[in-house]
mmCIF file of C-alpha atoms and ligand atoms in Angstrom:
data_model
loop_
_atom_site.group_PDB
_atom_site.id
_atom_site.type_symbol
_atom_site.label_atom_id
_atom_site.label_comp_id
_atom_site.label_asym_id
_atom_site.label_seq_id
_atom_site.Cartn_x
_atom_site.Cartn_y
_atom_site.Cartn_z
ATOM 1 C CA MET A 1 17.512 3.123 8.881
ATOM 2 C CA ALA A 2 14.230 2.481 7.212
ATOM 3 C CA ILE A 3 12.920 -1.077 7.157
ATOM 4 C CA LEU A 4 10.328 -2.070 4.290
ATOM 5 C CA ILE A 5 7.655 -4.480 5.358
ATOM 6 C CA ASP A 6 6.973 -6.017 1.883
ATOM 7 C CA HIS A 7 4.996 -9.053 2.918
ATOM 8 C CA PRO A 8 2.425 -9.942 0.080
ATOM 9 C CA CYS A 9 -0.286 -9.954 2.790
ATOM 10 C CA VAL A 10 0.677 -6.371 3.864
ATOM 11 C CA GLN A 11 1.003 -5.342 0.246
ATOM 12 C CA HIS A 12 -2.409 -6.547 -0.481
ATOM 13 C CA LYS A 13 -4.097 -4.644 2.436
ATOM 14 C CA LEU A 14 -1.991 -1.620 1.354
ATOM 15 C CA ALA A 15 -3.529 -1.647 -2.186
ATOM 16 C CA ILE A 16 -7.179 -1.495 -0.626
ATOM 17 C CA ILE A 17 -6.302 1.179 1.908
ATOM 18 C CA ARG A 18 -4.750 3.403 -0.779
ATOM 19 C CA ASP A 19 -7.766 3.238 -2.899
ATOM 20 C CA VAL A 20 -9.856 6.249 -3.040
ATOM 21 C CA ASP A 21 -13.107 4.272 -2.978
ATOM 22 C CA THR A 22 -12.246 2.767 0.499
ATOM 23 C CA GLY A 23 -14.583 4.310 2.943
ATOM 24 C CA HIS A 24 -13.576 5.139 6.605
ATOM 25 C CA LYS A 25 -15.033 1.890 8.082
ATOM 26 C CA ARG A 26 -13.016 -0.271 6.043
ATOM 27 C CA PHE A 27 -9.788 2.257 6.258
ATOM 28 C CA ARG A 28 -9.958 1.994 9.874
ATOM 29 C CA GLU A 29 -10.067 -1.812 9.886
ATOM 30 C CA LEU A 30 -7.144 -1.855 7.237
ATOM 31 C CA ALA A 31 -4.957 0.573 9.336
ATOM 32 C CA THR A 32 -5.377 -1.847 12.470
ATOM 33 C CA GLU A 33 -4.450 -5.075 10.371
ATOM 34 C CA ILE A 34 -1.407 -3.435 8.730
ATOM 35 C CA THR A 35 -0.124 -2.008 11.888
ATOM 36 C CA LYS A 36 -0.280 -5.395 13.492
ATOM 37 C CA PHE A 37 1.842 -6.945 10.744
ATOM 38 C CA ILE A 38 4.387 -4.190 10.745
ATOM 39 C CA CYS A 39 4.735 -4.253 14.574
ATOM 40 C CA TYR A 40 4.964 -7.918 14.537
ATOM 41 C CA GLU A 41 8.270 -7.273 12.521
ATOM 42 C CA ALA A 42 9.303 -4.255 14.388
ATOM 43 C CA LEU A 43 9.183 -5.893 17.655
ATOM 44 C CA LYS A 44 11.351 -9.005 16.299
ATOM 45 C CA ASN A 45 14.188 -8.295 18.511
ATOM 46 C CA ILE A 46 12.345 -7.103 21.672
ATOM 47 C CA LYS A 47 13.860 -8.160 25.086
ATOM 48 C CA THR A 48 12.265 -11.656 26.470
ATOM 49 C CA LYS A 49 12.889 -13.511 29.685
ATOM 50 C CA LYS A 50 13.215 -17.215 30.042
ATOM 51 C CA VAL A 51 10.174 -18.748 32.144
ATOM 52 C CA LEU A 52 9.259 -22.239 33.012
ATOM 53 C CA VAL A 53 5.650 -23.346 32.489
ATOM 54 C CA GLN A 54 4.137 -26.473 33.675
ATOM 55 C CA THR A 55 2.139 -27.982 30.739
ATOM 56 C CA PRO A 56 -0.237 -31.115 31.246
ATOM 57 C CA VAL A 57 2.712 -33.039 30.152
ATOM 58 C CA SER A 58 5.918 -31.674 31.446
ATOM 59 C CA GLU A 59 7.857 -28.444 32.279
ATOM 60 C CA ALA A 60 8.392 -26.359 29.273
ATOM 61 C CA LYS A 61 11.120 -23.661 28.953
ATOM 62 C CA CYS A 62 9.321 -20.713 27.537
ATOM 63 C CA TYR A 63 10.105 -16.762 26.863
ATOM 64 C CA LYS A 64 7.843 -14.048 27.934
ATOM 65 C CA LEU A 65 8.242 -10.170 27.071
ATOM 66 C CA ASP A 66 10.480 -8.414 29.282
ATOM 67 C CA THR A 67 10.425 -4.738 28.357
ATOM 68 C CA ASN A 68 8.454 -1.855 29.143
ATOM 69 C CA LEU A 69 6.620 -1.091 25.832
ATOM 70 C CA VAL A 70 5.109 2.436 25.186
ATOM 71 C CA VAL A 71 3.248 3.027 22.399
ATOM 72 C CA VAL A 72 2.918 6.917 21.329
ATOM 73 C CA PRO A 73 0.522 7.675 18.624
ATOM 74 C CA ILE A 74 1.034 11.241 17.094
ATOM 75 C CA LEU A 75 -2.373 12.775 17.369
ATOM 76 C CA ARG A 76 -4.697 12.370 15.624
ATOM 77 C CA ALA A 77 -4.131 9.928 12.834
ATOM 78 C CA GLY A 78 -1.709 7.873 15.035
ATOM 79 C CA VAL A 79 -4.797 6.864 16.980
ATOM 80 C CA GLY A 80 -6.001 4.882 14.058
ATOM 81 C CA MET A 81 -3.009 2.493 14.503
ATOM 82 C CA LEU A 82 -3.283 2.013 18.176
ATOM 83 C CA GLU A 83 -5.922 -0.808 18.451
ATOM 84 C CA GLY A 84 -3.504 -2.780 15.867
ATOM 85 C CA ILE A 85 -0.524 -2.620 18.288
ATOM 86 C CA LEU A 86 -2.420 -3.128 21.383
ATOM 87 C CA GLU A 87 -3.931 -6.484 19.942
ATOM 88 C CA LEU A 88 -0.271 -7.500 19.594
ATOM 89 C CA VAL A 89 0.943 -6.366 22.881
ATOM 90 C CA PRO A 90 -2.003 -5.656 25.145
ATOM 91 C CA THR A 91 0.023 -4.707 28.222
ATOM 92 C CA ALA A 92 1.809 -1.907 26.615
ATOM 93 C CA ARG A 93 1.486 1.640 28.098
ATOM 94 C CA VAL A 94 0.202 4.603 25.979
ATOM 95 C CA GLY A 95 1.591 8.118 25.748
ATOM 96 C CA PHE A 96 0.420 10.629 23.433
ATOM 97 C CA VAL A 97 1.723 13.535 21.497
ATOM 98 C CA GLY A 98 -0.529 16.062 19.868
ATOM 99 C CA LEU A 99 1.028 17.750 16.497
ATOM 100 C CA TYR A 100 -0.478 18.993 13.410
ATOM 101 C CA ARG A 101 1.137 20.440 10.415
ATOM 102 C CA ASP A 102 0.772 24.157 9.946
ATOM 103 C CA GLU A 103 -1.186 24.459 6.677
ATOM 104 C CA ILE A 104 1.100 27.274 5.280
ATOM 105 C CA SER A 105 4.385 26.396 6.574
ATOM 106 C CA LYS A 106 4.003 22.688 6.698
ATOM 107 C CA LEU A 107 5.992 22.702 9.786
ATOM 108 C CA PRO A 108 4.865 20.654 12.827
ATOM 109 C CA VAL A 109 3.152 22.441 15.740
ATOM 110 C CA THR A 110 2.915 20.744 19.017
ATOM 111 C CA TYR A 111 -0.227 21.104 21.223
ATOM 112 C CA TYR A 112 -0.351 18.251 23.600
ATOM 113 C CA GLU A 113 2.105 15.615 25.204
ATOM 114 C CA ARG A 114 1.704 13.115 27.990
ATOM 115 C CA PHE A 115 4.177 10.265 28.489
ATOM 116 C CA PRO A 116 4.323 7.432 31.023
ATOM 117 C CA LYS A 117 7.431 7.482 33.152
ATOM 118 C CA GLN A 118 8.332 4.137 31.867
ATOM 119 C CA ILE A 119 9.593 5.755 28.602
ATOM 120 C CA LYS A 120 12.997 6.051 30.455
ATOM 121 C CA ASP A 121 13.854 2.492 30.670
ATOM 122 C CA GLY A 122 11.574 1.095 28.190
ATOM 123 C CA THR A 123 11.123 0.991 24.323
ATOM 124 C CA CYS A 124 9.039 3.565 22.750
ATOM 125 C CA ILE A 125 7.126 2.937 19.563
ATOM 126 C CA ILE A 126 5.885 6.059 17.738
ATOM 127 C CA ILE A 127 2.863 5.406 15.466
ATOM 128 C CA ASP A 128 1.468 7.749 12.706
ATOM 129 C CA PRO A 129 0.362 6.440 9.375
ATOM 130 C CA MET A 130 2.088 9.072 7.311
ATOM 131 C CA LEU A 131 5.863 10.290 7.525
ATOM 132 C CA ALA A 132 5.734 12.506 4.845
ATOM 133 C CA THR A 133 8.237 15.572 5.397
ATOM 134 C CA GLY A 134 9.243 13.845 8.630
ATOM 135 C CA GLY A 135 8.635 17.059 10.432
ATOM 136 C CA SER A 136 5.815 15.686 12.822
ATOM 137 C CA THR A 137 7.887 12.388 13.322
ATOM 138 C CA ALA A 138 11.104 14.370 14.097
ATOM 139 C CA ALA A 139 9.236 16.670 16.439
ATOM 140 C CA ALA A 140 7.772 13.811 18.472
ATOM 141 C CA ILE A 141 11.197 12.100 18.727
ATOM 142 C CA ASP A 142 12.551 15.402 19.984
ATOM 143 C CA LYS A 143 9.682 15.337 22.528
ATOM 144 C CA LEU A 144 10.290 11.940 23.994
ATOM 145 C CA LYS A 145 13.951 12.395 24.087
ATOM 146 C CA GLU A 146 13.510 15.702 26.143
ATOM 147 C CA SER A 147 11.326 13.619 28.470
ATOM 148 C CA GLY A 148 14.184 10.979 28.830
ATOM 149 C CA ALA A 149 13.331 8.306 26.444
ATOM 150 C CA GLY A 150 16.193 6.421 24.961
ATOM 151 C CA ASP A 151 15.060 3.456 22.814
ATOM 152 C CA ILE A 152 12.670 4.743 20.112
ATOM 153 C CA VAL A 153 11.367 2.964 17.160
ATOM 154 C CA VAL A 154 9.012 4.596 14.465
ATOM 155 C CA VAL A 155 6.150 2.728 12.779
ATOM 156 C CA CYS A 156 4.211 4.293 9.931
ATOM 157 C CA ILE A 157 2.239 2.880 6.973
ATOM 158 C CA VAL A 158 3.534 4.968 4.216
ATOM 159 C CA THR A 159 6.603 7.133 3.963
ATOM 160 C CA CYS A 160 8.953 8.548 1.163
ATOM 161 C CA PRO A 161 12.741 9.328 0.796
ATOM 162 C CA GLU A 162 12.443 13.211 1.843
ATOM 163 C CA GLY A 163 10.810 12.063 5.196
ATOM 164 C CA ILE A 164 13.093 9.189 5.872
ATOM 165 C CA ALA A 165 16.116 11.410 5.192
ATOM 166 C CA LEU A 166 15.068 14.192 7.537
ATOM 167 C CA VAL A 167 14.433 11.734 10.495
ATOM 168 C CA GLU A 168 17.720 9.740 9.660
ATOM 169 C CA GLY A 169 19.576 12.991 9.545
ATOM 170 C CA GLU A 170 18.150 14.284 13.112
ATOM 171 C CA HIS A 171 17.894 10.833 14.794
ATOM 172 C CA PRO A 172 20.169 8.336 13.226
ATOM 173 C CA ASP A 173 19.397 6.116 16.294
ATOM 174 C CA VAL A 174 15.916 5.602 15.383
ATOM 175 C CA ALA A 175 14.670 2.951 13.115
ATOM 176 C CA ILE A 176 11.410 3.503 10.768
ATOM 177 C CA TYR A 177 9.274 0.524 9.797
ATOM 178 C CA ALA A 178 6.853 1.101 6.831
ATOM 179 C CA ALA A 179 4.690 -0.782 4.622
ATOM 180 C CA ALA A 180 5.687 1.622 1.660
ATOM 181 C CA ILE A 181 8.349 3.787 0.748
ATOM 182 C CA ASP A 182 6.779 6.211 -2.019
ATOM 183 C CA GLU A 183 8.074 8.001 -4.744
ATOM 184 C CA LYS A 184 7.993 11.714 -3.415
ATOM 185 C CA LEU A 185 6.082 14.688 -2.028
ATOM 186 C CA ASN A 186 3.889 16.950 -4.070
ATOM 187 C CA GLU A 187 3.972 20.676 -3.863
ATOM 188 C CA LYS A 188 1.253 20.421 -0.945
ATOM 189 C CA LYS A 189 3.701 18.208 0.787
ATOM 190 C CA TYR A 190 1.476 15.151 0.357
ATOM 191 C CA ILE A 191 2.834 11.792 -0.341
ATOM 192 C CA VAL A 192 2.709 10.662 -3.766
ATOM 193 C CA PRO A 193 0.977 8.363 -4.646
ATOM 194 C CA GLY A 194 0.352 7.950 -0.612
ATOM 195 C CA LEU A 195 -3.321 7.443 0.402
ATOM 196 C CA GLY A 196 -4.242 11.040 0.886
ATOM 197 C CA ASP A 197 -5.105 12.770 4.176
ATOM 198 C CA ALA A 198 -4.727 9.839 6.758
ATOM 199 C CA GLY A 199 -6.740 11.617 9.544
ATOM 200 C CA ASP A 200 -9.494 12.759 7.358
ATOM 201 C CA ARG A 201 -9.803 9.127 5.768
ATOM 202 C CA LEU A 202 -9.476 7.479 9.178
ATOM 203 C CA PHE A 203 -12.109 9.761 11.009
ATOM 204 C CA GLY A 204 -14.464 10.689 8.037
ATOM 205 C CA THR A 205 -13.724 14.082 8.076
ATOM 206 C CA SER A 206 -12.726 16.397 5.238
ATOM 207 C CA THR A 207 -11.029 19.604 4.784
HETATM 208 C C1 PRP B 301 -0.336 14.029 9.301
HETATM 209 C C2 PRP B 301 0.025 12.739 9.539
HETATM 210 C C3 PRP B 301 1.509 13.173 10.159
HETATM 211 C C4 PRP B 301 1.797 14.249 9.519
HETATM 212 C C5 PRP B 301 2.978 13.948 8.581
HETATM 213 O O1 PRP B 301 -1.002 14.723 10.485
HETATM 214 O O2 PRP B 301 -0.809 11.989 10.267
HETATM 215 O O3 PRP B 301 1.378 13.358 11.489
HETATM 216 O O4 PRP B 301 0.609 15.001 8.730
HETATM 217 O O5 PRP B 301 3.480 14.883 7.939
HETATM 218 P P1 PRP B 301 4.867 15.423 7.970
HETATM 219 O O6 PRP B 301 5.679 14.311 7.997
HETATM 220 O O7 PRP B 301 5.116 16.291 6.853
HETATM 221 O O8 PRP B 301 5.204 16.149 9.235
HETATM 222 P P2 PRP B 301 -1.773 16.122 10.176
HETATM 223 O O9 PRP B 301 -0.821 17.181 10.613
HETATM 224 O O10 PRP B 301 -2.537 16.157 8.973
HETATM 225 O O11 PRP B 301 -2.718 16.181 11.391
HETATM 226 P P3 PRP B 301 -3.874 15.097 11.885
HETATM 227 O O12 PRP B 301 -3.372 13.663 12.096
HETATM 228 O O13 PRP B 301 -4.540 15.791 13.065
HETATM 229 O O14 PRP B 301 -5.022 15.064 10.536
HETATM 230 N N1 URA B 302 -0.318 13.964 5.898
HETATM 231 C C1 URA B 302 -1.083 12.813 5.349
HETATM 232 O O1 URA B 302 -2.124 12.559 6.032
HETATM 233 N N2 URA B 302 -0.901 12.607 4.113
HETATM 234 C C2 URA B 302 0.172 12.907 3.367
HETATM 235 O O2 URA B 302 0.475 12.435 2.262
HETATM 236 C C3 URA B 302 1.004 13.798 3.967
HETATM 237 C C4 URA B 302 0.903 14.346 5.318
#
């Protein structure tokens, strides 16, 4: 299931982050801001517990988060979304999966993984700005499931129908939240219109 976050404030920021003239400093700021908005929506149904709080006036019935949240950025571009979700849930734990797309085959190659043990009874949020062919995200979900994770959600900034179909086909239990579902992939498996190479734009590198 793919859920599009089409709030005007998100779409406004998306217009700026897509712009080829947006430099890496602003790109990073926007990735943080957009991530916070998407995650706000993606965490809407997260488990809470009732607590009683003494206000200066009386006792108030309140709710606090009651789940182990584990954020899993896909290295490297996923790191650009980490600050945004941690601003929303500062107590979240962080795991990492290192993946890159092989330049020729376009298939994901895993080079690192490290997850906190709380993935087994908590909610895992995979973050990566781009879900293109879906190969990297599907591989990250595989790694988490092999390590015992049950409840997994994906948050990306831009995706496309091909990527959604691949992840949904392999992992129908995993919801995908995105700020844009673009038209297609080009011959280099880049999202069209997309925003280019997210890692390069975040970190000021170029290939
Ligand atoms: C990008 C992006 C995703 C992946 C998406 O990473 O951040 O991880 O490509 O493509 P896919 O859906 O077709 O697998 P990249 O491989 O460029 O590595 P980087 O983050 O280190 O730049
Ligand atoms: N990776 C990116 O960074 N951008 C794309 O469009 C596809 C894969």
